[in-house]
Short mmCIF file of C-alpha atoms in Angstrom, two decimals:
data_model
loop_
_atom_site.label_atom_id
_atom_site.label_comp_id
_atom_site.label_asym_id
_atom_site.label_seq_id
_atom_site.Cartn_x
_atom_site.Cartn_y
_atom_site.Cartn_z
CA UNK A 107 0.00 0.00 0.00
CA UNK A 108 0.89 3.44 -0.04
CA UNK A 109 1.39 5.63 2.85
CA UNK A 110 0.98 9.29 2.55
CA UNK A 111 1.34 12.47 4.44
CA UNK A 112 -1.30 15.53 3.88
CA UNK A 113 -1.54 19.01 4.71
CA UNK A 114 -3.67 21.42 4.15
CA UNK A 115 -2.57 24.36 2.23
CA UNK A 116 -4.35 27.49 2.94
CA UNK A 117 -3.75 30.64 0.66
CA UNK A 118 -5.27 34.22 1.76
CA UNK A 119 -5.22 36.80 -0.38
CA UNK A 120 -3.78 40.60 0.50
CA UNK A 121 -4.53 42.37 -2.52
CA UNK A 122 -6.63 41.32 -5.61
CA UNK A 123 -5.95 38.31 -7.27
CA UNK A 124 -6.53 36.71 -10.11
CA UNK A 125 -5.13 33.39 -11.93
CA UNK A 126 -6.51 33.85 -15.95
CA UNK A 127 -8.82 30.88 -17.04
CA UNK A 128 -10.10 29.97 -20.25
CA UNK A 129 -12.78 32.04 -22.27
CA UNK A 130 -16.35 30.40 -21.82
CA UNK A 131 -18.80 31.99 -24.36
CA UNK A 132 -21.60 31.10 -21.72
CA UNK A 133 -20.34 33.72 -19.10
CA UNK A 134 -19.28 36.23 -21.28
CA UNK A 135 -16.30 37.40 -19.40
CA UNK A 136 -13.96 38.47 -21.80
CA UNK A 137 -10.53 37.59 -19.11
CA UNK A 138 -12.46 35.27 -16.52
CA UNK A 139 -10.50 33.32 -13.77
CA UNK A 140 -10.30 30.18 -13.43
CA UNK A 141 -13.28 27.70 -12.61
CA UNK A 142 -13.52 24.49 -12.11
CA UNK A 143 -17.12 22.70 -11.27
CA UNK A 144 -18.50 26.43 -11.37
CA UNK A 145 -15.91 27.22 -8.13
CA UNK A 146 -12.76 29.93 -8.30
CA UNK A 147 -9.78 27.67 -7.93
CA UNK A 148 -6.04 28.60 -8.20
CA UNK A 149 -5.05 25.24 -10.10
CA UNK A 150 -2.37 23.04 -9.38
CA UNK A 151 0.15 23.55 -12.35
CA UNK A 152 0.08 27.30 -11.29
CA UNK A 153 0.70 26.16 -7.03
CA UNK A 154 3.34 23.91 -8.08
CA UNK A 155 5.08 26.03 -11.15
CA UNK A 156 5.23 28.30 -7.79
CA UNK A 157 6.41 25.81 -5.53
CA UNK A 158 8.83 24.59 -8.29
CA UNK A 159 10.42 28.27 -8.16
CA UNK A 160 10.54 28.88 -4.81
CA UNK A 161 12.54 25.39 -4.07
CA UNK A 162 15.01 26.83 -7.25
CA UNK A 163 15.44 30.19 -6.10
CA UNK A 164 16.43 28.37 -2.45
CA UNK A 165 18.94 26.19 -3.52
CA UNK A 166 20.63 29.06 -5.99
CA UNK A 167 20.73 31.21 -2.91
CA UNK A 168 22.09 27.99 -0.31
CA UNK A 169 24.59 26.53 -2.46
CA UNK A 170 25.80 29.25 -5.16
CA UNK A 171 29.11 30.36 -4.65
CA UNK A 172 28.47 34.15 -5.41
CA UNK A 173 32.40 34.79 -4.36
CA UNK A 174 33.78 32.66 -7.19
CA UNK A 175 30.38 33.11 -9.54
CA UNK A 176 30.09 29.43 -9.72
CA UNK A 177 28.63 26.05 -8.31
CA UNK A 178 30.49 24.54 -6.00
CA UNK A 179 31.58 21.10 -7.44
CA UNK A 180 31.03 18.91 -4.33
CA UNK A 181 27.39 20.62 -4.32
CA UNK A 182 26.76 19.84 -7.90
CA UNK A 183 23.64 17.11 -7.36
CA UNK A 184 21.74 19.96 -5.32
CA UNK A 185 21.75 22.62 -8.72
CA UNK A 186 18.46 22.79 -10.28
CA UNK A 187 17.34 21.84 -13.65
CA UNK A 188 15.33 24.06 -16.07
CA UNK A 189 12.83 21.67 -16.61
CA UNK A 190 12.02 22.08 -20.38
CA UNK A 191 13.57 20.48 -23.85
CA UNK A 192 14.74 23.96 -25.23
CA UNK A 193 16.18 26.83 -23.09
CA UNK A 194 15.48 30.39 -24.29
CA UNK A 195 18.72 32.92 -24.20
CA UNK A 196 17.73 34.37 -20.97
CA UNK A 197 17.88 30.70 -19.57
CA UNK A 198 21.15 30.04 -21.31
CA UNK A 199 22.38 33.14 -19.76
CA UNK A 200 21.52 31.62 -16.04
CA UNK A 201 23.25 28.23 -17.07
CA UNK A 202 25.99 29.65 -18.61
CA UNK A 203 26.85 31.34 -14.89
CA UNK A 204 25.96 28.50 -13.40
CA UNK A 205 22.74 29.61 -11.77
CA UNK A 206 21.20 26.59 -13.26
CA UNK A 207 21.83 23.24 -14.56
CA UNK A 208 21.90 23.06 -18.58
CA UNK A 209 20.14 19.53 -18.69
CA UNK A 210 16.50 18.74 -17.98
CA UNK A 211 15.96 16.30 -15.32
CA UNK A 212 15.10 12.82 -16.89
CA UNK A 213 15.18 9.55 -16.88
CA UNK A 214 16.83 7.28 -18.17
CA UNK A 215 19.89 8.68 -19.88
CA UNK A 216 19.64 7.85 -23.26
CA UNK A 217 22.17 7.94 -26.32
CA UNK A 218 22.17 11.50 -26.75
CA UNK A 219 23.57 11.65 -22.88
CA UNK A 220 26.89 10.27 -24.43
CA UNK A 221 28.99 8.91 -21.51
CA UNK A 222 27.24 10.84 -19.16
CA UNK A 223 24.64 10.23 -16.68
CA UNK A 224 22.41 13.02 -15.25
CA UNK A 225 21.65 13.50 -11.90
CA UNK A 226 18.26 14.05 -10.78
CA UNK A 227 17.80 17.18 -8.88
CA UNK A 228 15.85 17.96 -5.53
CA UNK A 229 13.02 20.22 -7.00
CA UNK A 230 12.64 17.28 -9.89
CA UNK A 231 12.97 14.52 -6.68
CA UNK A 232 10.18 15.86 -5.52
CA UNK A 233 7.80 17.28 -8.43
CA UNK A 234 8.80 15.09 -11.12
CA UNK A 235 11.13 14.75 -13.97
CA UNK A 236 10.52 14.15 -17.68
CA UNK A 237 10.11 10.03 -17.44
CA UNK A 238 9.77 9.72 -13.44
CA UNK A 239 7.34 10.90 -10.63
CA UNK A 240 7.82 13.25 -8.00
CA UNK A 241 6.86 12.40 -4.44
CA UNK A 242 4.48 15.47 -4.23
CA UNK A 243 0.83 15.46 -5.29
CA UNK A 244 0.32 19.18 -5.61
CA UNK A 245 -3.82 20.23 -5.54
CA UNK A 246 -6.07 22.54 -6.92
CA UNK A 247 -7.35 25.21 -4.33
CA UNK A 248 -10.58 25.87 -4.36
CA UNK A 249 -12.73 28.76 -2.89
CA UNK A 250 -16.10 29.66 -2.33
CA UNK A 251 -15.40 33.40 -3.14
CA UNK A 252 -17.47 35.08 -6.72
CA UNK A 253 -15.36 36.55 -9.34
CA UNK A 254 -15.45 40.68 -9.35
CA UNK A 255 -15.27 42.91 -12.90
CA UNK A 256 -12.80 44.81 -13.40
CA UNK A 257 -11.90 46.49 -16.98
CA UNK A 258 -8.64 47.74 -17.84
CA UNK A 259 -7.90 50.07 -20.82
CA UNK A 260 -4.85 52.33 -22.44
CA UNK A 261 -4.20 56.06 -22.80
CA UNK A 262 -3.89 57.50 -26.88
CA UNK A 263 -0.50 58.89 -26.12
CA UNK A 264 -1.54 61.72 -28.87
CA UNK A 265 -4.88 62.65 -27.65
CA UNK A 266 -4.68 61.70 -23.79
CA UNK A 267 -7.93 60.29 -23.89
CA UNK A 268 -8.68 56.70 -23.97
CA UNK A 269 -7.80 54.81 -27.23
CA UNK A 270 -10.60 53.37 -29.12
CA UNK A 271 -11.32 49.78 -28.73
CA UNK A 272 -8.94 49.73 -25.93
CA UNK A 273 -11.41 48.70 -23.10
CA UNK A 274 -10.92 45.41 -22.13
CA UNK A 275 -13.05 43.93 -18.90
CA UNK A 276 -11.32 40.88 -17.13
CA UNK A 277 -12.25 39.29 -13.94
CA UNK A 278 -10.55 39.65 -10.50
CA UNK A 279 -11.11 37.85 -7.12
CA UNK A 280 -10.84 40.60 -4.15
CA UNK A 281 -8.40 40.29 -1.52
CA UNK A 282 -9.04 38.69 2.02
CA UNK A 283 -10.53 35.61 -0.36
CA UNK A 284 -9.52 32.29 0.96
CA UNK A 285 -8.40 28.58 -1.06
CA UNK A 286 -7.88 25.31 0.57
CA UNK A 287 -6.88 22.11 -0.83
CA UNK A 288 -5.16 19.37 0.48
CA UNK A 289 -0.82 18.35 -0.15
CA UNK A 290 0.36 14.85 -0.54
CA UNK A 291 3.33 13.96 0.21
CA UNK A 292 4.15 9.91 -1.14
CA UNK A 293 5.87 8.82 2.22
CA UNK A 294 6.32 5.09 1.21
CA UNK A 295 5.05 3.16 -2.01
CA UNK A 296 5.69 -0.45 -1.18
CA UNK A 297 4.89 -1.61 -4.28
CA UNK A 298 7.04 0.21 -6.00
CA UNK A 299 9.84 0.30 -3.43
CA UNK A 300 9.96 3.89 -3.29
CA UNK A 301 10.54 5.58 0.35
CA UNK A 302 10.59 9.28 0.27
CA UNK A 303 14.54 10.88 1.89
CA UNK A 304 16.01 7.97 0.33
CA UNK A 305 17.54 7.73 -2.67
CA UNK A 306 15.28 5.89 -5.49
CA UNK A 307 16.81 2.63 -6.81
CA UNK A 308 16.74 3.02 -10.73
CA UNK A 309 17.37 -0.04 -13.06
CA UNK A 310 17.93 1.89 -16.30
CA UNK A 311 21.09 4.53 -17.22
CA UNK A 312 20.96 7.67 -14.50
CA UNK A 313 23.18 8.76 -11.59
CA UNK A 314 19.77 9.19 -9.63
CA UNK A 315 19.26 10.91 -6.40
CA UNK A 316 23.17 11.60 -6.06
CA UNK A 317 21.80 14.85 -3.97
CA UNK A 318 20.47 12.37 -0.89
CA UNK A 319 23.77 10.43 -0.81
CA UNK A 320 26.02 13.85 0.45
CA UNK A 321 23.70 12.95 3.79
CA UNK A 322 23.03 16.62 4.41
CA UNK A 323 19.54 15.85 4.13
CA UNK A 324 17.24 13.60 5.98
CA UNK A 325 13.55 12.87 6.02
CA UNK A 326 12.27 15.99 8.09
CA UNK A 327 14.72 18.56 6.64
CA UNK A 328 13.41 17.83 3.26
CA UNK A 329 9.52 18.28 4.65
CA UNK A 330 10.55 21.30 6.90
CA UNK A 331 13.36 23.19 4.39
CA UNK A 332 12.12 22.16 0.74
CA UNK A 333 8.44 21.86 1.19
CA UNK A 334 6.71 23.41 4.53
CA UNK A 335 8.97 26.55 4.33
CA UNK A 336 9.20 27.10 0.37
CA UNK A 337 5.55 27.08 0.39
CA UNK A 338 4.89 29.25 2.94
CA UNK A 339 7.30 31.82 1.36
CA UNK A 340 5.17 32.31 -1.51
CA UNK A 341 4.22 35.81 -1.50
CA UNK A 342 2.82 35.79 -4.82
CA UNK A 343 0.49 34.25 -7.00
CA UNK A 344 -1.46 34.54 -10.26
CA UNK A 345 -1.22 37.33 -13.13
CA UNK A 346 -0.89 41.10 -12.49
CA UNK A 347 1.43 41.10 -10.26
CA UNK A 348 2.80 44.62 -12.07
CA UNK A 349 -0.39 45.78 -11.38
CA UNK A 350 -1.24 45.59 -7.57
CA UNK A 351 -2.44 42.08 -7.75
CA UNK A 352 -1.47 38.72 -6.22
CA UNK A 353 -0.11 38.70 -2.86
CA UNK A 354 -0.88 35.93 -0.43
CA UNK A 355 -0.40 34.25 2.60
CA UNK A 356 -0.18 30.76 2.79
CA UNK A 357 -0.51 28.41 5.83
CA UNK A 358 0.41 24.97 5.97
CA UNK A 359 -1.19 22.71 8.75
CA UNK A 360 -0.66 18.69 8.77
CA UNK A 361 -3.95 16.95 8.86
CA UNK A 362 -3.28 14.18 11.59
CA UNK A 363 -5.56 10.80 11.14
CA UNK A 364 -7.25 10.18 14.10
CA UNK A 365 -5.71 6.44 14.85
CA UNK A 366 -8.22 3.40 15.95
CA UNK B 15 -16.61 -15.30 -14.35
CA UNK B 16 -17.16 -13.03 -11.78
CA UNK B 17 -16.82 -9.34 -11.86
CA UNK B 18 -16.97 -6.59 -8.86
CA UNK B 19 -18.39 -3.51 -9.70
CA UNK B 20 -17.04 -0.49 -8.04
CA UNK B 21 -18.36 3.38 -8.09
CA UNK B 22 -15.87 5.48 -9.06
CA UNK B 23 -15.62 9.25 -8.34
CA UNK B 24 -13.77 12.11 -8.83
CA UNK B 25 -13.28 15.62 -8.66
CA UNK B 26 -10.79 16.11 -11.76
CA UNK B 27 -9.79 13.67 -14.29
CA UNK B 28 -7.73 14.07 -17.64
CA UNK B 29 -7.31 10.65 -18.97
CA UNK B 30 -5.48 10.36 -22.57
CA UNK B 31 -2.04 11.55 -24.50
CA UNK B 32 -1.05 15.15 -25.92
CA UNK B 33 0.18 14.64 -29.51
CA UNK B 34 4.22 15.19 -29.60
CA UNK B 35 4.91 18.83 -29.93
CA UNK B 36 0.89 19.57 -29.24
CA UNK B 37 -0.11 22.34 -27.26
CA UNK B 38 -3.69 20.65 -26.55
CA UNK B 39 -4.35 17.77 -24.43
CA UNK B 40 -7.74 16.30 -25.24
CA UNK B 41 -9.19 13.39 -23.09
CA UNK B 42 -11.17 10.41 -23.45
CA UNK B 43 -14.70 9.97 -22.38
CA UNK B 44 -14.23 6.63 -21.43
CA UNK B 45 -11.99 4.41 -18.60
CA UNK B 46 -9.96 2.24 -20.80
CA UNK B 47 -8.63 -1.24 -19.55
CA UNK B 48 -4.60 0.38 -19.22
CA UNK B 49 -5.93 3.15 -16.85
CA UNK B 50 -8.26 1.65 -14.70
CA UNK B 51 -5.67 -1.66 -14.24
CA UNK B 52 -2.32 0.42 -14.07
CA UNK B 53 -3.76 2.89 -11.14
CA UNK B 54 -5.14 -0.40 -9.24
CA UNK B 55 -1.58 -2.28 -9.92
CA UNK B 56 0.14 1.19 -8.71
CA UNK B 57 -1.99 0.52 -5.37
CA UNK B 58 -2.02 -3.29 -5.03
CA UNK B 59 1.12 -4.48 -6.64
CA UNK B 60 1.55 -5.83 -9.79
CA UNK B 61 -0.69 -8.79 -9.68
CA UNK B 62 -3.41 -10.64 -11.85
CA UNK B 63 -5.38 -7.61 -11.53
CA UNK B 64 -8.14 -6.68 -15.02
CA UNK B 65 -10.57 -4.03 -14.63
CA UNK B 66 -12.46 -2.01 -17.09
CA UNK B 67 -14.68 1.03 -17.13
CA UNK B 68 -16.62 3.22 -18.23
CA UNK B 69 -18.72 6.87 -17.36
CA UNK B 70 -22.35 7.01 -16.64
CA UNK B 71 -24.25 8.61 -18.80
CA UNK B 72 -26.12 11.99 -17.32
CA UNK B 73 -26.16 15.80 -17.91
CA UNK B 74 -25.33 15.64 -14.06
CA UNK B 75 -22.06 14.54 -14.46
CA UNK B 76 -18.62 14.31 -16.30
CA UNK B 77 -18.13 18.13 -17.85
CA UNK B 78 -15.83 18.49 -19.98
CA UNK B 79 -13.70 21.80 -18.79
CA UNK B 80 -10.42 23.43 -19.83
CA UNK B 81 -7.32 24.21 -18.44
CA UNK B 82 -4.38 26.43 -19.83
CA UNK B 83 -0.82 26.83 -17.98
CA UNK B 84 2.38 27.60 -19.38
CA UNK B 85 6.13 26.88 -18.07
CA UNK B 86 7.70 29.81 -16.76
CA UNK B 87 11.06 31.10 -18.65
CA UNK B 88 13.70 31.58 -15.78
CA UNK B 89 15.30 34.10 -17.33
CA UNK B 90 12.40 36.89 -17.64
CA UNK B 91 9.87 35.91 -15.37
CA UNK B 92 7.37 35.38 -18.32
CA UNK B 93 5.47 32.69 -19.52
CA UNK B 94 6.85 30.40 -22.68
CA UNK B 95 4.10 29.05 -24.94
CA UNK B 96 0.79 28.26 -22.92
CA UNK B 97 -0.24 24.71 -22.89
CA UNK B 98 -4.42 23.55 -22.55
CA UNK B 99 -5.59 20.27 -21.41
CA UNK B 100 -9.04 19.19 -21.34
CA UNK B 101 -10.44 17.45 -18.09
CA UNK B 102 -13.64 16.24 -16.74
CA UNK B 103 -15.33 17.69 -13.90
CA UNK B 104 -17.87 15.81 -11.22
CA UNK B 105 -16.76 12.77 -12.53
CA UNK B 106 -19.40 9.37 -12.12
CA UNK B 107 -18.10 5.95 -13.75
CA UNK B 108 -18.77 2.56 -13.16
CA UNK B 109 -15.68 -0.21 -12.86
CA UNK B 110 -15.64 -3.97 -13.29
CA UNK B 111 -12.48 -5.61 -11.48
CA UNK B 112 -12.00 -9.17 -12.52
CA UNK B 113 -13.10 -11.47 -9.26
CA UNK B 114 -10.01 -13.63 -7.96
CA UNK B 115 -7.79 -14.29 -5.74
CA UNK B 116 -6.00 -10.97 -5.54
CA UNK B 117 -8.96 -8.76 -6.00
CA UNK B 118 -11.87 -10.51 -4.04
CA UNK B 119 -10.15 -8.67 -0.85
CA UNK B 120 -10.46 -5.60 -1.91
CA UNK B 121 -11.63 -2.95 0.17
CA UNK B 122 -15.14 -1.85 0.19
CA UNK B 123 -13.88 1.61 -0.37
CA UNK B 124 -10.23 2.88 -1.06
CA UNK B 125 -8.92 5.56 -3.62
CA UNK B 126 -6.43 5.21 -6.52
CA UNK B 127 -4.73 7.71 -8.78
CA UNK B 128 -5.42 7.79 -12.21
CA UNK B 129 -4.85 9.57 -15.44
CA UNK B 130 -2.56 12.81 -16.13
CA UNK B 131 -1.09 15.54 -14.66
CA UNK B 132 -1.40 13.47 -11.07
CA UNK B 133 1.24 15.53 -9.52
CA UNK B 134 -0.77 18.82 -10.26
CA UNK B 135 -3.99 18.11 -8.82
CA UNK B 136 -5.72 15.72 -11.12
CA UNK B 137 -6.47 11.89 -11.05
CA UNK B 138 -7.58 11.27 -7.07
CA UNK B 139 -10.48 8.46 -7.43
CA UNK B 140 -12.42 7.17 -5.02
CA UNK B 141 -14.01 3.78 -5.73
CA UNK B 142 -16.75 2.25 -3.52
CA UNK B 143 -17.76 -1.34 -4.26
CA UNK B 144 -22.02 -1.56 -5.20
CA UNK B 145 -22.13 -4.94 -5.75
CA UNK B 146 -20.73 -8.70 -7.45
CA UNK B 147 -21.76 -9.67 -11.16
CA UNK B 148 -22.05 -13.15 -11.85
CA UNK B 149 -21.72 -13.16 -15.78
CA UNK B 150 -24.44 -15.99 -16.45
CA UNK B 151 -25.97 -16.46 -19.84
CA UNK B 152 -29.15 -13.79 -19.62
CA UNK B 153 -26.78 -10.88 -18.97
CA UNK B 154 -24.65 -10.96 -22.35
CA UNK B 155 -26.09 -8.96 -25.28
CA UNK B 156 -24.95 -7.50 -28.16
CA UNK B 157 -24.13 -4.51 -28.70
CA UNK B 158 -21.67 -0.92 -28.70
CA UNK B 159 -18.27 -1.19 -26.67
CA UNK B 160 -18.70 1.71 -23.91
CA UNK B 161 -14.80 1.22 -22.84
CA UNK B 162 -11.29 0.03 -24.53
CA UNK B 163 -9.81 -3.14 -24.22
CA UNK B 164 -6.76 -4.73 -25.96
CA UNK B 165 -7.51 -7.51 -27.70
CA UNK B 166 -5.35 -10.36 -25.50
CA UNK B 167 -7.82 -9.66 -22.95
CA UNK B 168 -11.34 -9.65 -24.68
CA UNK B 169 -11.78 -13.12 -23.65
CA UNK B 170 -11.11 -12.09 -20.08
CA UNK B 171 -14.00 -9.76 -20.17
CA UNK B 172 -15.98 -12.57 -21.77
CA UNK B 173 -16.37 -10.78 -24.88
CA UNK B 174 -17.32 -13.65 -27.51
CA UNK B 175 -17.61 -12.10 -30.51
CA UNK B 176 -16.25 -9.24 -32.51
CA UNK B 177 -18.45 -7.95 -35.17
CA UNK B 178 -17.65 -4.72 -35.91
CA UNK B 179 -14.66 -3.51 -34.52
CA UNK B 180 -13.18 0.19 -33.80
CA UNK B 181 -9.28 -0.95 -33.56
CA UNK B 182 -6.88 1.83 -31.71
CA UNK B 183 -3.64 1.42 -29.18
CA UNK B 184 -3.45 1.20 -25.54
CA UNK B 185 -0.10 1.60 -23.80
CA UNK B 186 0.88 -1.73 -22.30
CA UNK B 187 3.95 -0.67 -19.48
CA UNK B 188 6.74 -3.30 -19.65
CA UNK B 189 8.55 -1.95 -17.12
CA UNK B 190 8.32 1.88 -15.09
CA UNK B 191 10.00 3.51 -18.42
CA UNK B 192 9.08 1.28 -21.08
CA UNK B 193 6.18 -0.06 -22.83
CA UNK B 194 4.62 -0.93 -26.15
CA UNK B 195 1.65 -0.25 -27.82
CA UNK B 196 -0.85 -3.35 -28.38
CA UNK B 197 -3.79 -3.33 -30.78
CA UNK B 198 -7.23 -2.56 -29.18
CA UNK B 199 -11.02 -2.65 -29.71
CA UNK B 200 -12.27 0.98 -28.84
CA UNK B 201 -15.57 2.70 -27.70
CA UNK B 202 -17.85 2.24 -31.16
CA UNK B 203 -16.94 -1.74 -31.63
CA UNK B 204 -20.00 -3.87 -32.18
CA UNK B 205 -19.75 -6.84 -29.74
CA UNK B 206 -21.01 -9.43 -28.28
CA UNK B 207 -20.30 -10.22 -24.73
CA UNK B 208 -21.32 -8.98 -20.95
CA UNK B 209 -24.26 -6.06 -20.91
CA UNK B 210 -21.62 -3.84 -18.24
CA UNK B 211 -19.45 -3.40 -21.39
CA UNK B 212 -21.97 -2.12 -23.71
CA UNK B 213 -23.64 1.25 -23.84
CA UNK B 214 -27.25 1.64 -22.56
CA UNK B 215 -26.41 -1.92 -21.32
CA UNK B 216 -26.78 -3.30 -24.90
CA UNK B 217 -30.59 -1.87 -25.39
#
């Protein structure tokens, strides 16, 4: 069986918010947030793409050696990834000073590798690589909160008055809203011989979870340092964020079985 | 042959593959034989487990919604190009595990993941067992395929004829990396064979 650990992930919101959703001709919002089952939600790719960022930005700031402008090559298995196939310039600007690894995560290594195994590194241990899970389910938050209207528009440089067909309404949540969903966290998968702090044992070409064999990091830190905190230092959310929108607050609470 | 039937239930699902280099995931409306059996095998080992599905069939239930997100470029802070999967919402389905040794112990209630995009939200099921089918004689029809099974395990089902089929690929996993694709009857296939595997129950 599989044994898991939840929280619940709270997120408040201090200013407006909004996360965009997908144009339904039935509402006739023009920019609506996202719904799902006629609810606001912030969804799960957008809570984890944020989770994913904050556990990058950590480990640049931990393990970067800003001195020397370089990573440190006995910390090399803690470096994040840019998890997609092609890198754009600003990207290959961040690897190129080491900020970032140049590889994607995957698994297995295949011909194109060369001689060379990848690692596996922690943000992609526990979110998922290209070819291998992560041991984080990451949810969708939902809230009972109503969408506001707000419309936003721009200024005829010329004229100073407000260009024609410039209007454009889009929807906003207000601030003080509240979403809750519910974290997994894969503790042990029997079946598949997976226990989360330790290292995964992979048949095919990889150098795996090289990061959890430097034994600076055990069960708890992992929870406490690369999940409980990084979440809870997620200050902002959603689109706008130029604009006054998107700031939250997120609590993190363990839900505790009752046992018997 | 025995089947259990099991309600299944779920908030999200988003079951199917995005075409290489797509930037739209469509899913099925259906619970194919590889889903249904991989997310019970994830849960209960891999044993001589067979299960099949299917939706129900109400205005109620199932919506079809969309979702669009987009990968973040490091560099700027921007999005890179936006990506939209279709899900179901308030999803209602109906599953028939194969009764045996493995699966006759089965809990009345327990939940599985299943589908895509597991790690973001999707995929948590909840089945609940409704009752054991004794596939006798009056209970076989023919009829429309409501589900997807490959073809080496038709006979499991107790499908006993093939009259007009819809052929596609499932994913058969050979190992956690690896797989190949085997040939398939699809929803659409005339059959004949149990009335849980054909829509409207073969009316």
């Amino acid at each position: 069986m599989i044994e898991e650990e939840k929280y619940e992930i709270v997120v408040k919101t201090k200013e407006p918010f909004r996360v965009g959703g997908t144009k339904d001709p039935l509402s006739g919002a023009e920019n609506p947030v996202t719904v799902v089952g006629g609810r606001v939600v912030i969804p799960g790719p957008s809570l984890k793409g944020a989770l994913r960022a904050e556990v990058e930005r950590y480990l640049v700031e931990m393990y970067y050696d800003k001195a020397n402008e370089g990573w440190p090559a006995e910390k090399r298995p803690l470096q994040p990834c840019i998890p997609a196939p092609s890198l754009s310039p600003d990207e290959k600007e961040l690897v190129k000073k080491q900020r970032y690894r140049g590889d994607a995560c995957h698994y297995p290594c295949k011909q194109k590798c060369g001689n060379e195994d990848h690692m596996i590194c922690p943000a992609c241990y526990l979110l998922g690589a290209q070819g291998l899970n992560g041991f984080l389910r990451v949810p969708f938050l939902y809230s009972e909160v109503s969408a506001g209207e707000l419309y936003s528009t721009r200024i005829d440089r010329a004229k100073g008055v407000v260009a024609e067909s410039a209007n454009r309404r889009f929807q906003v949540v207000p601030d003080s809203s509240v979403f809750k969903g519910v974290l997994t966290i894969v503790k042990n998968d029997f079946v598949r011989g997976l226990e989360f702090g330790k290292p995964r044992v992979l048949r095919e070409r990889t150098a795996g979870d090289r990061w959890l064999e430097l034994g600076e990091w055990n069960t708890k830190q992992i929870i406490d340092k690369l999940v409980l905190e990084r979440l809870k230092n997620i200050k902002l959310l959603g689109g706008f964020k130029s604009k006054g929108f998107g700031g939250v607050e997120i609590t993190v609470t363990r839900i505790t079985v009752p046992q018997g | 042959m025995e089947f259990i039937k099991y309600r299944l239930t779920s908030d999200m699902l988003c079951m199917g593959e995005r075409i290489k280099k797509g930037t739209f995931r469509p899913t099925i409306r259906t619970i194919p034989y590889t889903q249904i059996t991989g997310a019970l095998k994830a849960v209960f080992g891999d044993n001589d487990i067979h299960a099949v599905g299917h939706l129900v069939e109400d205005k109620k239930h199932n919506k079809v919604d969309y979702l669009t997100y987009s990968p973040r470029d490091r560099g700027i802070e921007t999005s890179k190009l936006p990506l939209t999967i279709e899900f179901l919402t308030g999803v209602l389905g109906s599953i028939y595990i194969v009764k045996n040794e493995v699966t006759k112990d089965f809990a009345e209630e327990f939940e599985i993941r299943m589908g895509a995009m597991k790690s973001r939200g999707f995929g948590l099921c909840t089945l609940k067992k409704l009752t054991e089918l004794n596939d006798s004689r009056p209970e076989r029809d023919r009829g429309v395929l409501n589900t997807r099974i490959p073809e080496e395990h038709l006979e499991t089902f107790g499908v006993s004829g093939v009259i007009k089929p819809v052929y596609g690929f499932l994913f058969k996993p050979l190992s956690d990396t690896s797989g190949v694709y085997v040939r398939s009857l699809f929803e659409g296939s005339e059959i004949a064979g149990p009335k849980f595997l054909l829509e409207h129950g073969g009316k």
